[in-house]
């Protein structure tokens, strides 16, 4: 007989491949990989020791310090004394190489229940050279600590730039895997962080020492490249039962952002321009109804976006608008109703959210036709709409969100209950390559990837994989 077993299995394989390709084209993908659901506890505080030396500066982190990328805010904590509260910095290259300048810092500190913070320093440096490596040093003598960063290229329409994306990080063994995986991925130049930082509030009395351990934890990345901050629900630290009535108190003391340079009146919503991207950060946990400060600001802000200068329009917020996980289902709905039509009119390219501890990517869809009498409440394909990414898969103490709605709704293109991070590599005004990297894979592997086409310059439908 000619038709032997290996031919049969070969045919079966071909059939299987065909079927899986067909499956890809006609609907969303729910990856079968599911990580164990129970959360890992936070690593012991001793896993995040302070640097050696008396009053040594710790928890060093940087973020963009102005509108266009020539500024940086350098932040650090000194545990016992107010000094040093200045930071020497110098270019490592270029015509001002090794020319030392010093920036002073503003000091803040706060009390939370029975915790007293160290001295929290924020030094804003402006008018740096574009696309230049800088060194900076915090501390004196034996405690001096040397760091470096690179400023972005001048804002412009075809400037290539790669962003990292992460959310809901926490400080568990999974968080450490995510962060290490991200750091070992050499391409990303700036972190877009979608909110929920330390998860200190999951500890008794919101143990604010967990804010300190988290600051030490992320330093190995955040001292060397800017992390662009978004506030999540775990930044609220609103706890009337222990007489803590001021929302966002630890977060706003520790993580400063350049909100004034985008005419915002609150650090919880602001925007920056970096390379070829205009990045808008919103707060899911501040008022956004009509006439509120955030609403008024966003309306103005969208009129200022200049696609000729920054073709890529990216929005960061914490609570996703499109989420087909049973965890936090529809929590982002009221904000979606408030702002979705603006995002479609403005042709936002991508919206990054966290909150749900899994990964999900949407199709380009919108649901803006609906009114209370027309019944048109199903999202439809819309090439003016953003792609929505939920990337709350940093690996925090609360574990994975492994309960997706079944069947997968048509707006959901890909979803998986794994931990990981993503990168968005902007190539020019039309093309950006997006990849999601789960922790269990090596760096070269992208479990989800997509060529994104710019909504302003090339509003063509993207193809998954
Ligand atoms: C995080 O992971 C790295 C690399 O595996 C390891 O060297 C480091 O000790 C871990 N950190 C903690 C706090 O466990
Ligand atoms: C704060 O109070 C809690 C509960 O009484 C206690 O366990 C903890 O040790 C206290 N921390 C400080 C820094 O006093
Ligand atoms: C709601 O939709 C219906 C059908 O499209 C339309 O006739 C009606 O004017 C809409 N109502 C409002 C308040 O926009
Ligand atoms: C933009 O980048 C994409 C991907 O690298 C490339 O295929 C395309 O030719 C570029 N466009 C221009 C105008 O260079
Ligand atoms: Fe959250």
Short mmCIF file of C-alpha atoms and ligand atoms in Angstrom, two decimals:
data_model
loop_
_atom_site.label_atom_id
_atom_site.label_comp_id
_atom_site.label_asym_id
_atom_site.label_seq_id
_atom_site.Cartn_x
_atom_site.Cartn_y
_atom_site.Cartn_z
CA UNK A 1 0.00 0.00 0.00
CA UNK A 2 1.38 3.41 -1.04
CA UNK A 3 -0.51 5.40 1.57
CA UNK A 4 1.59 4.77 4.68
CA UNK A 5 1.37 6.16 8.16
CA UNK A 6 3.82 9.01 7.68
CA UNK A 7 1.90 10.30 4.66
CA UNK A 8 -1.24 10.18 6.72
CA UNK A 9 0.22 12.10 9.61
CA UNK A 10 1.69 14.58 7.16
CA UNK A 11 -1.72 15.17 5.63
CA UNK A 12 -3.21 15.55 9.07
CA UNK A 13 -0.60 18.14 9.96
CA UNK A 14 -1.38 20.12 6.80
CA UNK A 15 -5.07 19.91 7.58
CA UNK A 16 -4.45 21.07 11.13
CA UNK A 17 -2.33 24.01 9.96
CA UNK A 18 -5.00 25.01 7.47
CA UNK A 19 -7.63 24.88 10.17
CA UNK A 20 -5.60 27.00 12.54
CA UNK A 21 -4.97 29.59 9.80
CA UNK A 22 -8.69 29.69 9.09
CA UNK A 23 -9.28 30.10 12.80
CA UNK A 24 -6.93 33.08 12.89
CA UNK A 25 -8.58 34.95 10.07
CA UNK A 26 -12.13 34.67 11.22
CA UNK A 27 -12.10 35.57 14.87
CA UNK A 28 -10.17 36.50 17.95
CA UNK A 29 -7.64 34.25 19.56
CA UNK A 30 -7.87 33.06 23.12
CA UNK A 31 -4.54 31.49 23.87
CA UNK A 32 -4.87 28.17 25.63
CA UNK A 33 -1.91 28.93 27.87
CA UNK A 34 -3.17 29.72 31.35
CA UNK A 35 -0.84 30.47 34.18
CA UNK A 36 -1.73 29.27 37.67
CA UNK A 37 -4.25 31.62 39.19
CA UNK A 38 -3.08 32.12 42.76
CA UNK A 39 -0.98 35.24 43.34
CA UNK A 40 2.60 35.06 44.50
CA UNK A 41 3.19 36.96 47.71
CA UNK A 42 5.43 40.00 47.69
CA UNK A 43 9.13 39.28 47.96
CA UNK A 44 10.44 39.93 51.48
CA UNK A 45 11.50 43.50 52.17
CA UNK A 46 15.08 42.24 52.58
CA UNK A 47 15.03 41.34 48.88
CA UNK A 48 15.15 45.08 48.20
CA UNK A 49 17.97 46.34 50.43
CA UNK A 50 18.93 50.01 50.49
CA UNK A 51 22.31 50.83 48.96
CA UNK A 52 25.22 50.69 51.44
CA UNK A 53 26.38 53.74 53.36
CA UNK A 54 24.94 56.26 55.79
CA UNK A 55 21.96 58.14 54.31
CA UNK A 56 22.79 56.75 50.85
CA UNK A 57 20.43 58.06 48.13
CA UNK A 58 18.00 55.38 46.98
CA UNK A 59 14.91 54.80 44.81
CA UNK A 60 16.39 56.79 41.95
CA UNK A 61 14.05 57.23 39.01
CA UNK A 62 13.62 59.60 36.09
CA UNK A 63 10.77 60.80 33.92
CA UNK A 64 10.35 63.38 31.17
CA UNK A 65 10.56 66.88 32.64
CA UNK A 66 9.10 69.12 29.96
CA UNK A 67 6.78 69.13 26.97
CA UNK A 68 9.17 68.08 24.23
CA UNK A 69 11.88 65.81 25.66
CA UNK A 70 14.75 68.20 26.52
CA UNK A 71 13.80 68.04 30.19
CA UNK A 72 14.10 65.31 32.77
CA UNK A 73 12.92 65.02 36.37
CA UNK A 74 15.39 63.11 38.53
CA UNK A 75 13.94 61.80 41.79
CA UNK A 76 15.50 60.04 44.76
CA UNK A 77 15.02 59.45 48.47
CA UNK A 78 17.44 60.11 51.29
CA UNK A 79 16.33 58.22 54.38
CA UNK A 80 17.82 60.24 57.24
CA UNK A 81 19.01 63.67 56.20
CA UNK A 82 17.87 66.30 53.72
CA UNK A 83 21.17 66.22 51.91
CA UNK A 84 22.30 65.73 49.23
CA UNK A 85 19.51 67.66 47.56
CA UNK A 86 21.25 68.56 44.31
CA UNK A 87 22.40 66.53 41.36
CA UNK A 88 25.49 67.13 39.20
CA UNK A 89 25.04 66.09 35.56
CA UNK A 90 27.10 66.24 32.40
CA UNK A 91 26.96 65.14 28.79
CA UNK A 92 28.95 62.02 27.95
CA UNK A 93 29.35 63.15 24.34
CA UNK A 94 28.85 66.12 22.04
CA UNK A 95 30.26 69.64 22.19
CA UNK A 96 29.53 70.06 25.89
CA UNK A 97 31.08 66.72 26.83
CA UNK A 98 32.00 66.51 30.53
CA UNK A 99 30.85 70.07 31.23
CA UNK A 100 29.37 69.73 34.71
CA UNK A 101 26.24 71.51 35.85
CA UNK A 102 24.25 71.05 39.03
CA UNK A 103 20.49 71.02 39.45
CA UNK A 104 18.82 71.67 42.81
CA UNK A 105 15.98 69.48 44.01
CA UNK A 106 12.71 70.27 45.72
CA UNK A 107 12.18 68.18 48.83
CA UNK A 108 8.90 66.70 49.90
CA UNK A 109 7.99 64.21 52.59
CA UNK A 110 4.74 62.90 54.01
CA UNK A 111 3.20 60.91 56.81
CA UNK A 112 0.83 58.02 56.23
CA UNK A 113 -0.84 56.44 59.28
CA UNK A 114 2.22 55.65 61.44
CA UNK A 115 4.74 55.79 58.58
CA UNK A 116 7.01 58.76 57.91
CA UNK A 117 8.68 58.96 54.52
CA UNK A 118 12.30 59.83 53.94
CA UNK A 119 13.23 63.02 52.14
CA UNK A 120 11.90 62.75 48.61
CA UNK A 121 13.89 64.83 46.12
CA UNK A 122 12.77 65.96 42.69
CA UNK A 123 15.21 67.84 40.47
CA UNK A 124 13.93 69.15 37.15
CA UNK A 125 16.56 69.73 34.47
CA UNK A 126 15.60 71.55 31.27
CA UNK A 127 17.21 72.46 27.95
CA UNK A 128 19.36 69.38 27.59
CA UNK A 129 20.73 68.50 24.16
CA UNK A 130 18.57 66.12 22.15
CA UNK A 131 19.69 62.55 21.51
CA UNK A 132 22.61 62.75 23.91
CA UNK A 133 23.85 60.50 26.67
CA UNK A 134 24.10 62.17 30.08
CA UNK A 135 25.62 61.06 33.33
CA UNK A 136 24.28 62.14 36.70
CA UNK A 137 25.52 61.48 40.18
CA UNK A 138 23.62 61.48 43.44
CA UNK A 139 25.35 61.52 46.81
CA UNK A 140 28.80 62.49 47.88
CA UNK A 141 31.94 60.60 48.79
CA UNK A 142 31.57 56.89 49.41
CA UNK A 143 27.79 57.11 48.94
CA UNK A 144 27.98 58.70 45.48
CA UNK A 145 25.97 56.79 42.91
CA UNK A 146 26.48 57.28 39.19
CA UNK A 147 23.66 56.82 36.63
CA UNK A 148 23.05 57.73 33.01
CA UNK A 149 20.26 58.25 30.48
CA UNK A 150 19.83 59.29 26.87
CA UNK A 151 17.62 62.18 25.85
CA UNK A 152 15.23 61.49 22.96
CA UNK A 153 15.81 62.86 19.47
CA UNK A 154 14.12 66.16 18.61
CA UNK A 155 10.40 65.77 18.07
CA UNK A 156 9.66 65.05 14.42
CA UNK A 157 7.37 63.02 12.18
CA UNK A 158 9.71 60.24 11.12
CA UNK A 159 11.85 59.87 14.22
CA UNK A 160 12.14 56.18 15.08
CA UNK A 161 11.66 55.49 18.76
CA UNK A 162 10.84 52.42 20.84
CA UNK A 163 8.64 52.46 23.91
CA UNK A 164 8.29 49.72 26.51
CA UNK A 165 4.84 49.06 27.94
CA UNK A 166 3.98 47.58 31.32
CA UNK A 167 1.27 47.76 33.94
CA UNK A 168 0.26 46.51 37.38
CA UNK A 169 3.79 45.54 38.30
CA UNK A 170 3.91 45.05 42.08
CA UNK A 171 6.87 43.36 43.76
CA UNK A 172 6.54 39.59 43.59
CA UNK A 173 8.76 36.99 42.01
CA UNK A 174 6.60 37.38 38.89
CA UNK A 175 7.10 41.16 38.95
CA UNK A 176 10.83 40.54 39.08
CA UNK A 177 10.61 38.24 36.08
CA UNK A 178 8.69 40.86 34.13
CA UNK A 179 11.15 43.62 35.00
CA UNK A 180 14.22 41.46 34.30
CA UNK A 181 12.72 40.34 31.01
CA UNK A 182 12.07 43.95 30.07
CA UNK A 183 15.58 45.08 31.00
CA UNK A 184 17.16 42.25 29.02
CA UNK A 185 15.17 43.39 25.98
CA UNK A 186 17.63 46.02 24.75
CA UNK A 187 15.38 47.93 22.36
CA UNK A 188 12.98 49.95 24.52
CA UNK A 189 14.06 53.49 25.33
CA UNK A 190 11.22 54.79 27.51
CA UNK A 191 8.62 53.00 29.62
CA UNK A 192 4.93 53.77 29.21
CA UNK A 193 3.56 52.57 32.54
CA UNK A 194 -0.20 51.99 32.65
CA UNK A 195 -0.67 52.37 36.42
CA UNK A 196 -0.70 50.29 39.64
CA UNK A 197 2.83 50.54 40.88
CA UNK A 198 3.77 49.10 44.27
CA UNK A 199 0.59 47.45 45.65
CA UNK A 200 1.60 48.78 49.08
CA UNK A 201 -2.11 49.12 49.78
CA UNK A 202 -2.52 45.34 49.78
CA UNK A 203 -0.54 45.27 53.04
CA UNK A 204 -1.94 46.09 56.50
CA UNK A 205 -2.26 49.87 57.01
CA UNK A 206 -1.06 50.30 53.39
CA UNK A 207 2.44 49.64 54.72
CA UNK A 208 4.22 52.48 52.96
CA UNK A 209 7.60 50.80 53.37
CA UNK A 210 6.34 48.84 50.38
CA UNK A 211 6.47 52.06 48.38
CA UNK A 212 10.15 52.29 49.36
CA UNK A 213 10.93 48.69 48.47
CA UNK A 214 9.21 49.19 45.11
CA UNK A 215 11.28 52.30 44.44
CA UNK A 216 14.43 50.26 45.05
CA UNK A 217 13.10 47.42 42.93
CA UNK A 218 12.50 49.42 39.75
CA UNK A 219 15.63 51.56 40.06
CA UNK A 220 17.67 49.29 37.80
CA UNK A 221 15.45 50.39 34.92
CA UNK A 222 13.82 53.63 36.04
CA UNK A 223 17.10 55.38 36.91
CA UNK A 224 18.35 54.84 33.35
CA UNK A 225 15.33 55.49 31.18
CA UNK A 226 12.22 57.59 31.81
CA UNK A 227 9.10 55.87 33.07
CA UNK A 228 5.99 57.76 32.02
CA UNK A 229 3.55 57.45 34.90
CA UNK A 230 -0.19 56.80 34.97
CA UNK A 231 -2.16 56.60 38.22
CA UNK A 232 -4.13 53.41 38.88
CA UNK A 233 -6.51 52.44 41.66
CA UNK A 234 -3.60 51.15 43.77
CA UNK A 235 -2.24 54.70 43.81
CA UNK A 236 -5.37 56.01 45.57
CA UNK A 237 -4.35 54.99 49.12
CA UNK A 238 -7.66 56.43 50.28
CA UNK A 239 -8.27 54.79 53.66
CA UNK A 240 -10.73 56.61 55.91
CA UNK A 241 -10.65 53.66 58.33
CA UNK A 242 -7.12 54.76 59.28
CA UNK A 243 -7.84 58.48 58.86
CA UNK A 244 -6.12 58.73 55.50
CA UNK A 245 -8.40 60.99 53.51
CA UNK A 246 -6.15 62.43 50.79
CA UNK A 247 -6.32 60.34 47.60
CA UNK A 248 -3.02 59.64 45.79
CA UNK A 249 -0.90 60.99 48.67
CA UNK A 250 2.08 58.58 48.48
CA UNK A 251 1.99 58.46 44.68
CA UNK A 252 1.91 62.22 44.20
CA UNK A 253 4.72 62.77 46.69
CA UNK A 254 6.94 60.15 45.07
CA UNK A 255 6.24 60.33 41.35
CA UNK A 256 6.32 63.80 39.87
CA UNK A 257 5.33 64.44 36.25
CA UNK A 258 5.61 67.57 34.05
CA UNK A 259 1.88 68.30 34.07
CA UNK A 260 2.16 72.10 34.03
CA UNK A 261 3.94 72.08 30.67
CA UNK A 262 0.75 70.74 29.07
CA UNK A 263 -1.42 73.33 30.91
CA UNK A 264 -2.84 70.64 33.14
CA UNK A 265 -3.85 71.55 36.66
CA UNK A 266 -3.21 68.06 38.06
CA UNK A 267 -0.36 65.52 37.90
CA UNK A 268 -3.02 62.87 37.31
CA UNK A 269 -3.61 63.94 33.69
CA UNK A 270 -1.05 65.51 31.37
CA UNK A 271 0.69 65.04 28.07
CA UNK A 272 4.18 64.94 26.60
CA UNK A 273 5.70 64.83 23.17
CA UNK A 274 8.56 62.43 22.67
CA UNK A 275 10.27 61.67 19.35
CA UNK A 276 7.35 61.05 16.94
CA UNK A 277 4.69 60.44 19.60
CA UNK A 278 2.18 62.62 21.40
CA UNK A 279 1.33 60.84 24.63
CA UNK A 280 -1.75 61.69 26.68
CA UNK A 281 -2.10 60.33 30.22
CA UNK A 282 -5.55 60.23 31.82
CA UNK A 283 -6.84 59.35 35.28
CA UNK A 284 -9.56 56.72 35.55
CA UNK A 285 -9.98 57.67 39.22
CA UNK A 286 -10.54 61.41 38.92
CA UNK A 287 -13.67 63.15 37.76
CA UNK A 288 -14.06 63.19 33.97
CA UNK A 289 -17.70 64.13 33.48
CA UNK A 290 -18.65 67.20 31.48
CA UNK A 291 -17.26 70.49 32.93
CA UNK A 292 -14.74 68.74 35.19
CA UNK A 293 -11.09 69.85 35.02
CA UNK A 294 -9.97 66.62 33.34
CA UNK A 295 -12.76 66.83 30.73
CA UNK A 296 -12.00 70.46 29.95
CA UNK A 297 -8.29 69.79 29.74
CA UNK A 298 -8.63 66.76 27.42
CA UNK A 299 -10.96 68.63 25.07
CA UNK A 300 -8.37 71.41 24.72
CA UNK A 301 -5.47 69.00 24.56
CA UNK A 302 -6.85 67.09 21.58
CA UNK A 303 -7.00 70.32 19.59
CA UNK A 304 -3.27 70.80 20.19
CA UNK A 305 -2.15 67.50 18.72
CA UNK A 306 -0.16 68.23 15.57
CA UNK A 307 0.18 65.09 13.49
CA UNK A 308 2.64 66.83 11.15
CA UNK A 309 5.00 66.98 14.13
CA UNK A 310 3.96 63.89 16.12
CA UNK A 311 2.12 61.42 13.86
CA UNK A 312 1.55 58.92 16.66
CA UNK A 313 -1.17 59.64 19.19
CA UNK A 314 -1.01 57.34 22.21
CA UNK A 315 -3.26 57.41 25.28
CA UNK A 316 -2.44 55.87 28.65
CA UNK A 317 -5.12 55.22 31.24
CA UNK A 318 -5.62 52.55 33.86
CA UNK A 319 -9.08 51.04 33.60
CA UNK A 320 -9.63 49.51 30.12
CA UNK A 321 -12.59 50.52 27.95
CA UNK A 322 -12.69 47.23 26.07
CA UNK A 323 -12.05 44.22 28.26
CA UNK A 324 -13.52 40.76 27.82
CA UNK A 325 -12.24 39.42 31.11
CA UNK A 326 -14.69 38.77 33.94
CA UNK A 327 -12.31 40.65 36.22
CA UNK A 328 -13.15 44.37 36.22
CA UNK A 329 -15.68 43.84 33.44
CA UNK A 330 -17.14 47.19 32.30
CA UNK A 331 -15.37 49.24 34.96
CA UNK A 332 -14.03 51.53 32.24
CA UNK A 333 -17.45 51.94 30.66
CA UNK A 334 -18.42 55.37 31.97
CA UNK A 335 -15.12 56.88 30.83
CA UNK A 336 -15.53 55.21 27.43
CA UNK A 337 -18.94 56.81 27.10
CA UNK A 338 -17.49 60.19 28.03
CA UNK A 339 -14.50 60.21 25.67
CA UNK A 340 -14.67 57.52 23.01
CA UNK A 341 -16.11 59.76 20.29
CA UNK A 342 -13.26 62.22 20.81
CA UNK A 343 -10.70 59.44 20.39
CA UNK A 344 -12.34 58.32 17.14
CA UNK A 345 -12.57 61.88 15.80
CA UNK A 346 -8.94 62.51 16.78
CA UNK A 347 -7.83 59.20 15.31
CA UNK A 348 -5.96 58.01 18.38
CA UNK A 349 -3.61 55.21 17.30
CA UNK A 350 -3.46 53.15 20.46
CA UNK A 351 -4.90 53.19 23.99
CA UNK A 352 -2.88 51.42 26.68
CA UNK A 353 -4.57 50.32 29.88
CA UNK A 354 -3.78 48.03 32.80
CA UNK A 355 -5.97 46.99 35.74
CA UNK A 356 -6.95 43.53 34.44
CA UNK A 357 -4.14 41.11 35.28
CA UNK A 358 -3.92 39.50 31.88
CA UNK A 359 -3.16 40.52 28.32
CA UNK A 360 -5.67 41.53 25.66
CA UNK A 361 -5.57 43.36 22.32
CA UNK A 362 -8.70 44.63 20.58
CA UNK A 363 -9.63 45.07 16.96
CA UNK A 364 -10.09 48.63 15.72
CA UNK A 365 -13.66 49.08 16.87
CA UNK A 366 -15.91 51.80 18.18
CA UNK A 367 -19.22 51.96 19.94
CA UNK A 368 -20.17 55.59 19.54
CA UNK A 369 -23.42 55.32 17.58
CA UNK A 370 -25.47 54.18 20.56
CA UNK A 371 -28.14 56.31 22.13
CA UNK A 372 -30.83 55.23 24.49
CA UNK A 373 -33.49 54.82 21.79
CA UNK A 374 -31.56 53.38 18.82
CA UNK A 375 -30.33 50.14 20.41
CA UNK A 376 -27.07 50.26 18.40
CA UNK A 377 -24.93 49.06 21.28
CA UNK A 378 -22.65 46.57 19.53
CA UNK A 379 -19.08 47.73 18.80
CA UNK A 380 -18.38 47.82 15.08
CA UNK A 381 -15.17 47.79 13.05
CA UNK A 382 -13.96 51.35 12.67
CA UNK A 383 -10.68 52.26 10.99
CA UNK A 384 -10.69 55.64 12.76
CA UNK A 385 -10.74 53.95 16.15
CA UNK A 386 -7.75 53.11 18.35
CA UNK A 387 -6.49 49.62 19.11
CA UNK A 388 -7.03 48.98 22.82
CA UNK A 389 -4.33 47.09 24.67
CA UNK A 390 -4.83 45.82 28.21
CA UNK A 391 -1.47 45.09 29.73
CA UNK A 392 -2.10 44.69 33.45
CA UNK A 393 0.07 41.59 33.35
CA UNK A 394 3.08 42.84 35.31
CA UNK A 395 2.77 40.04 37.88
CA UNK A 396 1.64 41.64 41.14
CA UNK A 397 0.54 40.10 44.45
CA UNK A 398 -3.08 39.66 43.31
CA UNK A 399 -2.30 36.98 40.71
CA UNK A 400 -3.55 36.40 37.20
CA UNK A 401 -7.03 37.24 35.84
CA UNK A 402 -7.70 33.90 34.17
CA UNK A 403 -11.43 34.11 33.59
CA UNK A 404 -12.26 35.39 30.13
CA UNK A 405 -15.85 35.68 28.95
CA UNK A 406 -16.92 32.91 26.64
CA UNK A 407 -17.36 33.13 23.70
CA UNK A 408 -14.67 35.68 22.91
CA UNK A 409 -16.45 38.85 21.72
CA UNK A 410 -15.69 39.96 18.17
CA UNK A 411 -13.97 43.15 19.38
CA UNK A 412 -11.28 41.07 21.09
CA UNK A 413 -8.43 40.10 18.75
CA UNK A 414 -6.07 38.30 21.11
CA UNK A 415 -6.12 37.52 24.82
CA UNK A 416 -4.05 35.43 27.17
CA UNK A 417 -3.70 35.00 30.92
CA UNK A 418 0.09 35.32 31.16
CA UNK A 419 2.49 37.85 32.64
CA UNK A 420 4.69 39.95 30.38
CA UNK A 421 5.52 43.31 28.83
CA UNK A 422 5.24 44.87 25.36
CA UNK A 423 7.21 47.16 23.11
CA UNK A 424 6.05 49.64 20.50
CA UNK A 425 8.76 50.32 17.92
CA UNK A 426 7.81 53.38 15.87
CA UNK A 427 9.65 53.28 12.53
CA UNK A 428 8.33 56.36 10.74
CA UNK A 429 5.08 58.26 10.30
CA UNK A 430 3.22 55.27 8.87
CA UNK A 431 4.59 52.13 10.51
CA UNK A 432 5.14 50.88 14.05
CA UNK A 433 5.87 47.35 15.14
CA UNK A 434 4.14 46.20 18.31
CA UNK A 435 5.13 43.02 20.21
CA UNK A 436 4.01 41.41 23.45
CA UNK A 437 6.54 39.27 25.33
CA UNK A 438 5.37 36.86 27.96
CA UNK A 439 7.71 35.98 30.80
CA UNK A 440 7.90 32.28 30.09
CA UNK A 441 9.39 32.88 26.62
CA UNK A 442 12.86 34.05 25.67
CA UNK A 443 13.21 37.64 24.57
CA UNK A 444 13.25 36.95 20.87
CA UNK A 445 9.76 35.44 21.05
CA UNK A 446 6.71 37.65 20.60
CA UNK A 447 3.53 35.89 21.69
CA UNK A 448 1.48 38.61 20.02
CA UNK A 449 2.74 41.00 17.36
CA UNK A 450 1.32 43.41 14.86
CA UNK A 451 2.42 46.03 12.35
CA UNK A 452 0.47 49.11 13.39
CA UNK A 453 -0.45 51.58 10.69
CA UNK A 454 -0.78 55.20 11.63
CA UNK A 455 -4.38 56.42 11.71
CA UNK A 456 -3.56 59.84 10.31
CA UNK A 457 -1.09 58.95 7.56
CA UNK A 458 -1.98 55.39 6.65
CA UNK A 459 -5.39 54.36 8.02
CA UNK A 460 -5.30 50.89 6.49
CA UNK A 461 -6.60 47.85 8.32
CA UNK A 462 -3.88 45.87 10.08
CA UNK A 463 -3.49 42.13 9.80
CA UNK A 464 -2.76 40.05 12.88
CA UNK A 465 0.52 38.08 12.63
C1 LIG B 1 15.26 39.07 40.19
O1 LIG B 1 15.71 38.25 39.15
C2 LIG B 1 17.09 38.34 38.90
C3 LIG B 1 17.40 37.55 37.66
O2 LIG B 1 16.87 36.28 37.73
C4 LIG B 1 17.86 37.85 40.12
O3 LIG B 1 19.25 37.99 39.90
C5 LIG B 1 17.44 38.71 41.30
O4 LIG B 1 18.05 38.22 42.47
C6 LIG B 1 15.94 38.70 41.48
N1 LIG B 1 15.59 39.67 42.49
C7 LIG B 1 14.90 39.34 43.55
C8 LIG B 1 14.62 40.46 44.49
O5 LIG B 1 14.50 38.22 43.75
C1 LIG B 2 2.33 50.78 62.54
O1 LIG B 2 1.25 50.19 63.19
C2 LIG B 2 1.12 48.79 62.98
C3 LIG B 2 -0.15 48.33 63.65
O2 LIG B 2 -0.22 48.76 64.98
C4 LIG B 2 2.35 48.08 63.49
O3 LIG B 2 2.26 46.70 63.21
C5 LIG B 2 3.59 48.64 62.83
O4 LIG B 2 4.75 48.07 63.36
C6 LIG B 2 3.64 50.14 63.01
N1 LIG B 2 4.73 50.70 62.24
C7 LIG B 2 5.49 51.69 62.68
C8 LIG B 2 6.54 52.17 61.75
O5 LIG B 2 5.36 52.16 63.80
C1 LIG B 3 -31.06 58.28 18.61
O1 LIG B 3 -30.97 57.51 17.45
C2 LIG B 3 -32.13 57.57 16.62
C3 LIG B 3 -31.93 56.58 15.48
O2 LIG B 3 -30.72 56.82 14.81
C4 LIG B 3 -32.30 59.00 16.13
O3 LIG B 3 -33.47 59.09 15.31
C5 LIG B 3 -32.44 59.91 17.32
O4 LIG B 3 -32.48 61.25 16.89
C6 LIG B 3 -31.27 59.74 18.25
N1 LIG B 3 -31.51 60.50 19.47
C7 LIG B 3 -30.64 61.38 19.95
C8 LIG B 3 -31.05 62.07 21.21
O5 LIG B 3 -29.58 61.62 19.40
C1 LIG B 4 8.24 53.14 7.03
O1 LIG B 4 8.66 51.97 7.71
C2 LIG B 4 8.22 50.77 7.13
C3 LIG B 4 8.63 49.64 8.05
O2 LIG B 4 9.99 49.70 8.33
C4 LIG B 4 8.78 50.64 5.72
O3 LIG B 4 8.32 49.46 5.13
C5 LIG B 4 8.34 51.84 4.91
O4 LIG B 4 8.93 51.79 3.63
C6 LIG B 4 8.75 53.12 5.62
N1 LIG B 4 8.23 54.25 4.90
C7 LIG B 4 9.01 55.19 4.39
C8 LIG B 4 8.35 56.30 3.66
O5 LIG B 4 10.23 55.16 4.52
FE1 LIG B 5 -5.79 48.35 38.90
#
